Amino acid sequence: MTFTKICVLGLGYIGLPTASTFATHGLQVVGVDVNPHILETLRNGGLHIHEPGLRTLVEAAVKSGKLTVSEKPEEADAFIIAVPTPFYEDQFGEYNGQMYKLADMRAVTSASEAILPVLRKGNLVVLESTSPPRTTVDLVAPILERSGLKAGVDFHLVYSPERVLPGQILRELIENARVIGGITPASAQAGRDLYAVFVKGEIIQTDATTAEMVKLMENTYRDVNIAIANEFARLAERVGVDVWEAIGLANRHPRVRILSPGPGVGGHCISVDPWFLVEAAPDITPLIYKARNVNDAQPHFVLDLVKRALGSLKGKKIAALGLSYKPDVDDLRESPASEVIHLLQHKGALVKAFEPFKPDADLPGITAVPTLEAALKEADAVLLLVNHTELRALTPEKLAALTPARILIDTVNGWVGKNWEGAGFVVHCLGVRK
Ligand code: SAJ
């Protein structure tokens, strides 16, 4: 199948890079979003998200005339749905007295409904949003079939997960292997033809539900791996071991690859997607459920660490460094750092936070200051919450000059290997017994 014009529904972290990449590879692309603010920003040459290289790419796509934006889909050869699939904040499932989170599929539903009036025979529809297993066949197909056209017969339908890492989206979009799950082999082939426009990685065809599972399994595997790293950190503190050294040594085994402990698991993917599997079958997913709980509880272990370092937190001034959900990105969504700060404040600590990637960060209930100096200048203790390259690079001499604090609490092992004691500091590191 060949493609001249496509519509991409949802212009967020995945949709906008995808739409722009198709446009710079010669397709006519209509980017669709229901948020008028996003459309206005893009029409005025602005950008509502931060991702390295994205500004240049979007500018090139718009300038060439190949990327336009609209509030509604138009007739096209293919439609890509890349809208958010969060979980409900106020609705839960229950199994055996245990609550689990439920996927909020309203955006996928309304995007599918928006395609209905412009869906034509021979079109390809792709769902990219991370979704519970069977969404493509049980939710999207029936909506699109309200057009009178039959999925897999009159139009092609595919699930193809995005697997790009925030911070490296543009490179990974092109280079990563791409899984294309068709509701029929012909649909998968049509999906391959579309992504072959720019994907340089391997393109692998399968069925739609397998592709959905693949995506969820990848992120769940990572969540469970981080959960075990966090439990190892707790154990290491208990038995008097440095977990970072122990993990480093264990990872010298050719078949072991333990991830890193930290203040918790944030972002909009790893901390969300495993719930889709629990929701699909709560009776047979106790490990996935437990791993989510272990990682969600991690900010409380950071609180314990800070208490061990400082005693009572009442009135203690803490400089909290890093607010994003992970290193070297500016994304503050679902950030464990914010949760740690709330817990500290709840115990009476006075926290000033600094996020180098977003000096103007504005989070409810958190005092964020625009410079490192402002966060550090009157602190009693310095708490490293995100392993940003520039925070990791701080030297004992530099820090000693910027703060009267001599207590450092490192939750990410960012400051390992420097002569902190020589500069008068005492370092408390997560996963290391003092
Ligand atoms: N984290 C740890 N320890 C680690 C690694 C990560 O505590 O060893 C924490 C991070 O600090 C962060 C969270 O986990 O708070 C998630 O970060 P991440 O880098 O593991 O993942 P995301 O959410 O940025 O991106 C993931 C990626 N999935 C996998 O690596 C399997 C990415 O490829 C997906 O495309 C993305 O989810 C997505 O959109 O689903």
GROMACS .gro file of C-alpha atoms and ligand atoms in nm:
model
  474
    1MET     CA    1   0.000   0.000   0.000
    2THR     CA    2   0.126   0.352  -0.068
    3PHE     CA    3   0.049   0.662   0.134
    4THR     CA    4   0.020   1.024   0.034
    5LYS     CA    5  -0.174   1.178   0.319
    6ILE     CA    6  -0.215   1.074   0.683
    7CYS     CA    7  -0.383   1.211   0.996
    8VAL     CA    8  -0.215   1.179   1.335
    9LEU     CA    9  -0.458   1.212   1.625
   10GLY     CA   10  -0.297   1.338   1.944
   11LEU     CA   11  -0.001   1.578   1.927
   12GLY     CA   12   0.178   1.490   2.250
   13TYR     CA   13   0.515   1.333   2.324
   14ILE     CA   14   0.457   1.058   2.067
   15GLY     CA   15   0.209   1.203   1.817
   16LEU     CA   16   0.396   1.523   1.741
   17PRO     CA   17   0.737   1.361   1.677
   18THR     CA   18   0.564   1.091   1.470
   19ALA     CA   19   0.361   1.341   1.265
   20SER     CA   20   0.667   1.560   1.205
   21THR     CA   21   0.886   1.265   1.107
   22PHE     CA   22   0.631   1.144   0.850
   23ALA     CA   23   0.607   1.500   0.717
   24THR     CA   24   0.983   1.540   0.679
   25HIS     CA   25   0.982   1.207   0.494
   26GLY     CA   26   0.748   1.346   0.230
   27LEU     CA   27   0.396   1.257   0.345
   28GLN     CA   28   0.120   1.516   0.374
   29VAL     CA   29   0.033   1.510   0.744
   30VAL     CA   30  -0.261   1.659   0.932
   31GLY     CA   31  -0.187   1.671   1.304
   32VAL     CA   32  -0.509   1.661   1.504
   33ASP     CA   33  -0.560   1.758   1.866
   34VAL     CA   34  -0.866   1.838   2.074
   35ASN     CA   35  -0.673   2.090   2.282
   36PRO     CA   36  -0.706   2.434   2.117
   37HIS     CA   37  -0.411   2.567   2.318
   38ILE     CA   38  -0.180   2.307   2.160
   39LEU     CA   39  -0.305   2.388   1.810
   40GLU     CA   40  -0.260   2.760   1.866
   41THR     CA   41   0.091   2.715   2.004
   42LEU     CA   42   0.191   2.506   1.702
   43ARG     CA   43   0.027   2.745   1.455
   44ASN     CA   44   0.227   3.028   1.609
   45GLY     CA   45   0.552   2.838   1.564
   46GLY     CA   46   0.571   2.738   1.931
   47LEU     CA   47   0.610   2.402   2.098
   48HIS     CA   48   0.422   2.276   2.404
   49ILE     CA   49   0.662   1.994   2.491
   50HIS     CA   50   1.036   1.970   2.537
   51GLU     CA   51   1.230   1.698   2.360
   52PRO     CA   52   1.583   1.732   2.223
   53GLY     CA   53   1.574   1.814   1.850
   54LEU     CA   54   1.196   1.836   1.829
   55ARG     CA   55   1.179   2.211   1.768
   56THR     CA   56   1.400   2.188   1.458
   57LEU     CA   57   1.203   1.890   1.328
   58VAL     CA   58   0.862   2.054   1.376
   59GLU     CA   59   0.986   2.378   1.218
   60ALA     CA   60   1.113   2.187   0.914
   61ALA     CA   61   0.786   1.994   0.884
   62VAL     CA   62   0.571   2.308   0.909
   63LYS     CA   63   0.792   2.515   0.680
   64SER     CA   64   0.780   2.252   0.406
   65GLY     CA   65   0.400   2.279   0.412
   66LYS     CA   66   0.378   1.904   0.477
   67LEU     CA   67   0.255   1.936   0.836
   68THR     CA   68  -0.064   2.123   0.916
   69VAL     CA   69  -0.275   2.107   1.230
   70SER     CA   70  -0.648   2.082   1.279
   71GLU     CA   71  -0.910   2.012   1.544
   72LYS     CA   72  -1.071   1.738   1.331
   73PRO     CA   73  -0.941   1.453   1.115
   74GLU     CA   74  -0.978   1.485   0.738
   75GLU     CA   75  -1.007   1.220   0.473
   76ALA     CA   76  -0.667   1.052   0.438
   77ASP     CA   77  -0.499   0.725   0.344
   78ALA     CA   78  -0.412   0.640   0.704
   79PHE     CA   79  -0.497   0.748   1.059
   80ILE     CA   80  -0.268   0.709   1.357
   81ILE     CA   81  -0.414   0.733   1.706
   82ALA     CA   82  -0.155   0.851   1.960
   83VAL     CA   83  -0.367   0.984   2.245
   84PRO     CA   84  -0.309   0.942   2.620
   85THR     CA   85  -0.430   0.633   2.808
   86PRO     CA   86  -0.392   0.724   3.175
   87PHE     CA   87  -0.572   0.553   3.458
   88TYR     CA   88  -0.873   0.688   3.642
   89GLU     CA   89  -0.782   0.883   3.955
   90ASP     CA   90  -1.115   0.817   4.123
   91GLN     CA   91  -1.224   0.470   4.009
   92PHE     CA   92  -1.066   0.143   4.114
   93GLY     CA   93  -1.116  -0.224   4.060
   94GLU     CA   94  -1.107  -0.465   4.351
   95TYR     CA   95  -0.988  -0.821   4.374
   96ASN     CA   96  -0.972  -1.009   4.704
   97GLY     CA   97  -0.981  -0.685   4.899
   98GLN     CA   98  -0.695  -0.533   4.697
   99MET     CA   99  -0.755  -0.222   4.490
  100TYR     CA  100  -0.614  -0.186   4.142
  101LYS     CA  101  -0.615   0.104   3.897
  102LEU     CA  102  -0.835   0.115   3.588
  103ALA     CA  103  -0.741   0.232   3.239
  104ASP     CA  104  -0.916   0.546   3.121
  105MET     CA  105  -0.979   0.475   2.753
  106ARG     CA  106  -1.197   0.777   2.682
  107ALA     CA  107  -0.940   0.948   2.460
  108VAL     CA  108  -0.899   0.636   2.242
  109THR     CA  109  -1.276   0.604   2.221
  110SER     CA  110  -1.329   0.964   2.111
  111ALA     CA  111  -1.034   0.957   1.868
  112SER     CA  112  -1.183   0.645   1.705
  113GLU     CA  113  -1.523   0.816   1.689
  114ALA     CA  114  -1.363   1.125   1.532
  115ILE     CA  115  -1.225   0.909   1.250
  116LEU     CA  116  -1.567   0.754   1.177
  117PRO     CA  117  -1.705   1.029   0.948
  118VAL     CA  118  -1.393   1.034   0.730
  119LEU     CA  119  -1.311   0.664   0.721
  120ARG     CA  120  -1.309   0.527   0.364
  121LYS     CA  121  -1.270   0.189   0.204
  122GLY     CA  122  -0.904   0.091   0.172
  123ASN     CA  123  -0.785   0.312   0.464
  124LEU     CA  124  -0.540   0.205   0.732
  125VAL     CA  125  -0.606   0.285   1.100
  126VAL     CA  126  -0.325   0.244   1.352
  127LEU     CA  127  -0.358   0.254   1.728
  128GLU     CA  128  -0.028   0.352   1.893
  129SER     CA  129  -0.150   0.443   2.241
  130THR     CA  130  -0.046   0.195   2.508
  131SER     CA  131  -0.366   0.003   2.575
  132PRO     CA  132  -0.499  -0.296   2.769
  133PRO     CA  133  -0.487  -0.626   2.579
  134ARG     CA  134  -0.763  -0.667   2.317
  135THR     CA  135  -0.834  -0.292   2.289
  136THR     CA  136  -0.781  -0.294   1.911
  137VAL     CA  137  -1.024  -0.578   1.847
  138ASP     CA  138  -1.275  -0.517   2.127
  139LEU     CA  139  -1.288  -0.136   2.150
  140VAL     CA  140  -1.149   0.030   1.836
  141ALA     CA  141  -1.277  -0.212   1.568
  142PRO     CA  142  -1.644  -0.200   1.681
  143ILE     CA  143  -1.640   0.181   1.687
  144LEU     CA  144  -1.490   0.206   1.338
  145GLU     CA  145  -1.732  -0.058   1.207
  146ARG     CA  146  -2.020   0.177   1.289
  147SER     CA  147  -1.921   0.331   0.954
  148GLY     CA  148  -2.066   0.023   0.785
  149LEU     CA  149  -1.717  -0.083   0.677
  150LYS     CA  150  -1.569  -0.406   0.810
  151ALA     CA  151  -1.231  -0.405   0.986
  152GLY     CA  152  -0.978  -0.627   0.811
  153VAL     CA  153  -1.202  -0.648   0.503
  154ASP     CA  154  -1.286  -0.293   0.397
  155PHE     CA  155  -1.015  -0.114   0.593
  156HIS     CA  156  -0.693  -0.222   0.761
  157LEU     CA  157  -0.655  -0.202   1.137
  158VAL     CA  158  -0.326  -0.227   1.324
  159TYR     CA  159  -0.182  -0.192   1.671
  160SER     CA  160   0.173  -0.064   1.668
  161PRO     CA  161   0.325   0.038   2.000
  162GLU     CA  162   0.562   0.329   2.034
  163ARG     CA  163   0.870   0.223   2.228
  164VAL     CA  164   1.076   0.540   2.231
  165LEU     CA  165   1.260   0.666   2.536
  166PRO     CA  166   1.179   1.024   2.639
  167GLY     CA  167   1.497   1.227   2.586
  168GLN     CA  168   1.588   1.017   2.282
  169ILE     CA  169   1.256   1.005   2.101
  170LEU     CA  170   1.363   1.130   1.760
  171ARG     CA  171   1.650   0.886   1.723
  172GLU     CA  172   1.464   0.588   1.868
  173LEU     CA  173   1.155   0.654   1.653
  174ILE     CA  174   1.365   0.583   1.346
  175GLU     CA  175   1.614   0.329   1.477
  176ASN     CA  176   1.413   0.106   1.712
  177ALA     CA  177   1.260  -0.218   1.593
  178ARG     CA  178   0.891  -0.165   1.525
  179VAL     CA  179   0.624  -0.423   1.602
  180ILE     CA  180   0.319  -0.409   1.376
  181GLY     CA  181   0.018  -0.609   1.490
  182GLY     CA  182  -0.255  -0.640   1.228
  183ILE     CA  183  -0.604  -0.770   1.283
  184THR     CA  184  -0.529  -0.960   0.961
  185PRO     CA  185  -0.194  -1.032   0.792
  186ALA     CA  186  -0.293  -0.787   0.516
  187SER     CA  187  -0.348  -0.516   0.778
  188ALA     CA  188  -0.004  -0.586   0.927
  189GLN     CA  189   0.145  -0.559   0.578
  190ALA     CA  190  -0.027  -0.222   0.526
  191GLY     CA  191   0.112  -0.107   0.863
  192ARG     CA  192   0.460  -0.217   0.759
  193ASP     CA  193   0.428  -0.020   0.434
  194LEU     CA  194   0.341   0.292   0.633
  195TYR     CA  195   0.618   0.277   0.894
  196ALA     CA  196   0.875   0.171   0.635
  197VAL     CA  197   0.855   0.536   0.523
  198PHE     CA  198   1.099   0.625   0.803
  199VAL     CA  199   1.175   0.327   1.029
  200LYS     CA  200   1.530   0.199   0.985
  201GLY     CA  201   1.504  -0.065   1.259
  202GLU     CA  202   1.357  -0.405   1.191
  203ILE     CA  203   0.981  -0.410   1.126
  204ILE     CA  204   0.817  -0.722   1.263
  205GLN     CA  205   0.462  -0.826   1.178
  206THR     CA  206   0.231  -1.004   1.420
  207ASP     CA  207  -0.133  -0.987   1.530
  208ALA     CA  208  -0.284  -0.690   1.711
  209THR     CA  209  -0.331  -0.844   2.056
  210THR     CA  210   0.023  -0.983   2.059
  211ALA     CA  211   0.155  -0.635   1.976
  212GLU     CA  212  -0.048  -0.489   2.265
  213MET     CA  213   0.092  -0.751   2.501
  214VAL     CA  214   0.448  -0.692   2.380
  215LYS     CA  215   0.428  -0.326   2.474
  216LEU     CA  216   0.281  -0.396   2.818
  217MET     CA  217   0.526  -0.678   2.885
  218GLU     CA  218   0.825  -0.455   2.808
  219ASN     CA  219   0.726  -0.185   3.054
  220THR     CA  220   0.607  -0.433   3.315
  221TYR     CA  221   0.935  -0.624   3.295
  222ARG     CA  222   1.116  -0.295   3.362
  223ASP     CA  223   0.886  -0.211   3.653
  224VAL     CA  224   0.936  -0.551   3.815
  225ASN     CA  225   1.312  -0.528   3.763
  226ILE     CA  226   1.323  -0.184   3.931
  227ALA     CA  227   1.102  -0.315   4.212
  228ILE     CA  228   1.351  -0.590   4.288
  229ALA     CA  229   1.634  -0.335   4.279
  230ASN     CA  230   1.440  -0.125   4.532
  231GLU     CA  231   1.387  -0.428   4.753
  232PHE     CA  232   1.756  -0.513   4.727
  233ALA     CA  233   1.830  -0.156   4.843
  234ARG     CA  234   1.609  -0.206   5.148
  235LEU     CA  235   1.775  -0.539   5.221
  236ALA     CA  236   2.122  -0.395   5.175
  237GLU     CA  237   2.051  -0.125   5.433
  238ARG     CA  238   1.927  -0.393   5.673
  239VAL     CA  239   2.224  -0.629   5.635
  240GLY     CA  240   2.496  -0.366   5.604
  241VAL     CA  241   2.585  -0.375   5.237
  242ASP     CA  242   2.626  -0.112   4.965
  243VAL     CA  243   2.353  -0.210   4.717
  244TRP     CA  244   2.515  -0.018   4.431
  245GLU     CA  245   2.838  -0.212   4.467
  246ALA     CA  246   2.644  -0.539   4.504
  247ILE     CA  247   2.430  -0.475   4.195
  248GLY     CA  248   2.739  -0.377   3.998
  249LEU     CA  249   2.903  -0.705   4.092
  250ALA     CA  250   2.590  -0.914   4.030
  251ASN     CA  251   2.560  -0.754   3.687
  252ARG     CA  252   2.903  -0.891   3.598
  253HIS     CA  253   2.722  -1.225   3.568
  254PRO     CA  254   2.657  -1.275   3.197
  255ARG     CA  255   2.285  -1.340   3.244
  256VAL     CA  256   2.202  -1.084   3.514
  257ARG     CA  257   2.095  -0.726   3.447
  258ILE     CA  258   1.950  -0.566   3.761
  259LEU     CA  259   1.834  -0.207   3.718
  260SER     CA  260   1.893   0.072   3.969
  261PRO     CA  261   1.708   0.151   4.289
  262GLY     CA  262   1.596   0.509   4.342
  263PRO     CA  263   1.327   0.730   4.492
  264GLY     CA  264   1.052   0.555   4.294
  265VAL     CA  265   0.917   0.501   3.946
  266GLY     CA  266   0.757   0.796   3.771
  267GLY     CA  267   0.652   0.913   3.426
  268HIS     CA  268   0.349   0.820   3.225
  269CYS     CA  269   0.452   0.475   3.112
  270ILE     CA  270   0.626   0.239   3.353
  271SER     CA  271   0.415   0.348   3.650
  272VAL     CA  272   0.091   0.312   3.453
  273ASP     CA  273   0.115   0.028   3.203
  274PRO     CA  274   0.149  -0.267   3.444
  275TRP     CA  275  -0.192  -0.176   3.581
  276PHE     CA  276  -0.341  -0.258   3.239
  277LEU     CA  277  -0.228  -0.618   3.284
  278VAL     CA  278  -0.356  -0.635   3.641
  279GLU     CA  279  -0.690  -0.498   3.525
  280ALA     CA  280  -0.705  -0.758   3.247
  281ALA     CA  281  -0.665  -1.047   3.494
  282PRO     CA  282  -0.625  -0.949   3.863
  283ASP     CA  283  -0.651  -1.310   3.978
  284ILE     CA  284  -0.332  -1.421   3.801
  285THR     CA  285  -0.107  -1.113   3.827
  286PRO     CA  286   0.006  -1.094   4.193
  287LEU     CA  287   0.371  -1.027   4.103
  288ILE     CA  288   0.291  -0.735   3.872
  289TYR     CA  289   0.055  -0.592   4.134
  290LYS     CA  290   0.314  -0.625   4.410
  291ALA     CA  291   0.591  -0.468   4.202
  292ARG     CA  292   0.374  -0.161   4.145
  293ASN     CA  293   0.315  -0.135   4.519
  294VAL     CA  294   0.686  -0.176   4.598
  295ASN     CA  295   0.780   0.105   4.360
  296ASP     CA  296   0.495   0.330   4.475
  297ALA     CA  297   0.612   0.289   4.837
  298GLN     CA  298   0.971   0.391   4.759
  299PRO     CA  299   0.930   0.763   4.849
  300HIS     CA  300   0.851   0.648   5.206
  301PHE     CA  301   1.188   0.474   5.221
  302VAL     CA  302   1.353   0.798   5.113
  303LEU     CA  303   1.168   0.971   5.396
  304ASP     CA  304   1.311   0.713   5.640
  305LEU     CA  305   1.659   0.775   5.501
  306VAL     CA  306   1.625   1.151   5.551
  307LYS     CA  307   1.497   1.094   5.905
  308ARG     CA  308   1.798   0.874   5.981
  309ALA     CA  309   2.025   1.149   5.851
  310LEU     CA  310   1.856   1.444   6.021
  311GLY     CA  311   1.655   1.314   6.315
  312SER     CA  312   1.342   1.521   6.358
  313LEU     CA  313   1.249   1.699   6.035
  314LYS     CA  314   1.056   1.978   6.203
  315GLY     CA  315   1.190   2.313   6.082
  316LYS     CA  316   1.484   2.152   5.897
  317LYS     CA  317   1.575   2.330   5.576
  318ILE     CA  318   1.629   2.088   5.290
  319ALA     CA  319   1.754   2.168   4.942
  320ALA     CA  320   1.589   1.913   4.712
  321LEU     CA  321   1.775   1.881   4.383
  322GLY     CA  322   1.578   1.750   4.085
  323LEU     CA  323   1.202   1.742   4.028
  324SER     CA  324   1.166   1.560   3.698
  325TYR     CA  325   1.062   1.196   3.682
  326LYS     CA  326   1.405   1.082   3.563
  327PRO     CA  327   1.750   1.215   3.468
  328ASP     CA  328   1.809   1.471   3.195
  329VAL     CA  329   1.446   1.535   3.098
  330ASP     CA  330   1.220   1.824   3.196
  331ASP     CA  331   0.907   1.613   3.241
  332LEU     CA  332   0.767   1.654   3.593
  333ARG     CA  333   0.468   1.422   3.549
  334GLU     CA  334   0.421   1.149   3.809
  335SER     CA  335   0.756   1.237   3.960
  336PRO     CA  336   0.863   1.048   4.273
  337ALA     CA  337   1.071   1.355   4.365
  338SER     CA  338   0.753   1.558   4.418
  339GLU     CA  339   0.609   1.288   4.636
  340VAL     CA  340   0.923   1.272   4.850
  341ILE     CA  341   0.904   1.650   4.898
  342HIS     CA  342   0.540   1.632   5.005
  343LEU     CA  343   0.625   1.361   5.259
  344LEU     CA  344   0.913   1.567   5.400
  345GLN     CA  345   0.695   1.876   5.427
  346HIS     CA  346   0.428   1.674   5.597
  347LYS     CA  347   0.686   1.595   5.868
  348GLY     CA  348   0.762   1.966   5.911
  349ALA     CA  349   1.065   2.006   5.685
  350LEU     CA  350   1.108   2.333   5.492
  351VAL     CA  351   1.198   2.228   5.141
  352LYS     CA  352   1.333   2.441   4.857
  353ALA     CA  353   1.343   2.250   4.532
  354PHE     CA  354   1.545   2.318   4.219
  355GLU     CA  355   1.495   2.156   3.880
  356PRO     CA  356   1.775   2.246   3.636
  357PHE     CA  357   1.565   2.145   3.332
  358LYS     CA  358   1.272   2.360   3.447
  359PRO     CA  359   1.395   2.648   3.663
  360ASP     CA  360   1.044   2.797   3.652
  361ALA     CA  361   0.878   2.472   3.770
  362ASP     CA  362   0.541   2.541   3.924
  363LEU     CA  363   0.405   2.248   4.122
  364PRO     CA  364   0.122   2.272   4.373
  365GLY     CA  365   0.244   2.276   4.732
  366ILE     CA  366   0.613   2.283   4.636
  367THR     CA  367   0.848   2.580   4.662
  368ALA     CA  368   1.063   2.561   4.353
  369VAL     CA  369   1.345   2.816   4.323
  370PRO     CA  370   1.502   2.924   3.993
  371THR     CA  371   1.869   2.862   4.078
  372LEU     CA  372   2.084   2.604   4.246
  373GLU     CA  373   2.230   2.880   4.463
  374ALA     CA  374   1.887   2.982   4.593
  375ALA     CA  375   1.804   2.624   4.690
  376LEU     CA  376   2.135   2.566   4.866
  377LYS     CA  377   2.217   2.888   5.041
  378GLU     CA  378   2.051   2.835   5.379
  379ALA     CA  379   2.005   2.460   5.374
  380ASP     CA  380   2.066   2.220   5.663
  381ALA     CA  381   2.086   1.925   5.425
  382VAL     CA  382   2.104   1.861   5.052
  383LEU     CA  383   1.891   1.589   4.901
  384LEU     CA  384   1.970   1.456   4.553
  385LEU     CA  385   1.650   1.322   4.398
  386VAL     CA  386   1.730   1.301   4.026
  387ASN     CA  387   2.058   1.188   3.875
  388HIS     CA  388   2.080   1.477   3.624
  389THR     CA  389   2.422   1.497   3.459
  390GLU     CA  390   2.475   1.852   3.580
  391LEU     CA  391   2.382   1.772   3.941
  392ARG     CA  392   2.599   1.462   3.939
  393ALA     CA  393   2.888   1.678   3.819
  394LEU     CA  394   2.883   1.897   4.132
  395THR     CA  395   3.213   1.873   4.316
  396PRO     CA  396   3.262   1.876   4.694
  397GLU     CA  397   3.445   2.210   4.662
  398LYS     CA  398   3.166   2.371   4.459
  399LEU     CA  399   2.891   2.245   4.688
  400ALA     CA  400   3.084   2.344   5.001
  401ALA     CA  401   3.107   2.699   4.866
  402LEU     CA  402   2.733   2.719   4.790
  403THR     CA  403   2.582   2.579   5.109
  404PRO     CA  404   2.635   2.576   5.483
  405ALA     CA  405   2.484   2.222   5.486
  406ARG     CA  406   2.726   1.937   5.549
  407ILE     CA  407   2.472   1.656   5.531
  408LEU     CA  408   2.413   1.507   5.186
  409ILE     CA  409   2.140   1.256   5.113
  410ASP     CA  410   2.183   1.082   4.781
  411THR     CA  411   1.890   0.871   4.658
  412VAL     CA  412   2.041   0.786   4.318
  413ASN     CA  413   2.410   0.717   4.388
  414GLY     CA  414   2.495   1.025   4.184
  415TRP     CA  415   2.770   1.151   4.409
  416VAL     CA  416   2.963   0.829   4.452
  417GLY     CA  417   3.340   0.831   4.423
  418LYS     CA  418   3.411   1.188   4.530
  419ASN     CA  419   3.596   1.298   4.838
  420TRP     CA  420   3.296   1.441   5.022
  421GLU     CA  421   3.442   1.362   5.364
  422GLY     CA  422   3.751   1.562   5.271
  423ALA     CA  423   3.529   1.867   5.225
  424GLY     CA  424   3.355   1.805   5.559
  425PHE     CA  425   3.039   1.637   5.428
  426VAL     CA  426   2.861   1.334   5.566
  427VAL     CA  427   2.689   1.139   5.287
  428HIS     CA  428   2.383   0.917   5.339
  429CYS     CA  429   2.306   0.712   5.030
  430LEU     CA  430   1.992   0.509   4.959
  431GLY     CA  431   2.073   0.140   4.979
  432VAL     CA  432   2.390   0.189   5.183
  433ARG     CA  433   2.394   0.122   5.555
  434LYS     CA  434   2.568   0.389   5.761
  435SAJ     N1  435   1.401   0.408   3.698
  435SAJ     C1  436   1.458   0.354   3.813
  435SAJ     N2  437   1.562   0.267   3.798
  435SAJ     C2  438   1.611   0.234   3.677
  435SAJ     C3  439   1.553   0.287   3.561
  435SAJ     C4  440   1.447   0.374   3.575
  435SAJ     O1  441   1.415   0.383   3.926
  435SAJ     O2  442   1.708   0.157   3.674
  435SAJ     C5  443   1.289   0.501   3.709
  435SAJ     C6  444   1.315   0.636   3.642
  435SAJ     O3  445   1.388   0.723   3.726
  435SAJ     C7  446   1.175   0.682   3.614
  435SAJ     C8  447   1.101   0.553   3.582
  435SAJ     O4  448   1.180   0.449   3.636
  435SAJ     O5  449   1.117   0.743   3.728
  435SAJ     C9  450   1.076   0.528   3.436
  435SAJ     O6  451   1.189   0.567   3.359
  435SAJ     P1  452   1.245   0.478   3.238
  435SAJ     O7  453   1.363   0.546   3.181
  435SAJ     O8  454   1.261   0.339   3.285
  435SAJ     O9  455   1.124   0.473   3.135
  435SAJ     P2  456   1.032   0.582   3.061
  435SAJ    O10  457   0.901   0.582   3.132
  435SAJ    O11  458   1.099   0.711   3.039
  435SAJ    O12  459   1.017   0.509   2.917
  435SAJ    C10  460   0.971   0.375   2.911
  435SAJ    C11  461   1.063   0.296   2.816
  435SAJ     N3  462   1.032   0.154   2.828
  435SAJ    C12  463   1.129   0.062   2.848
  435SAJ    O13  464   1.246   0.092   2.859
  435SAJ    C13  465   1.086  -0.080   2.854
  435SAJ    C14  466   1.041   0.343   2.673
  435SAJ    O14  467   1.114   0.261   2.582
  435SAJ    C15  468   0.892   0.338   2.639
  435SAJ    O15  469   0.868   0.383   2.507
  435SAJ    C16  470   0.818   0.429   2.735
  435SAJ    O16  471   0.836   0.377   2.868
  435SAJ    C17  472   0.672   0.432   2.699
  435SAJ    O17  473   0.631   0.528   2.633
  435SAJ    O18  474   0.601   0.336   2.728
   0.00000   0.00000   0.00000
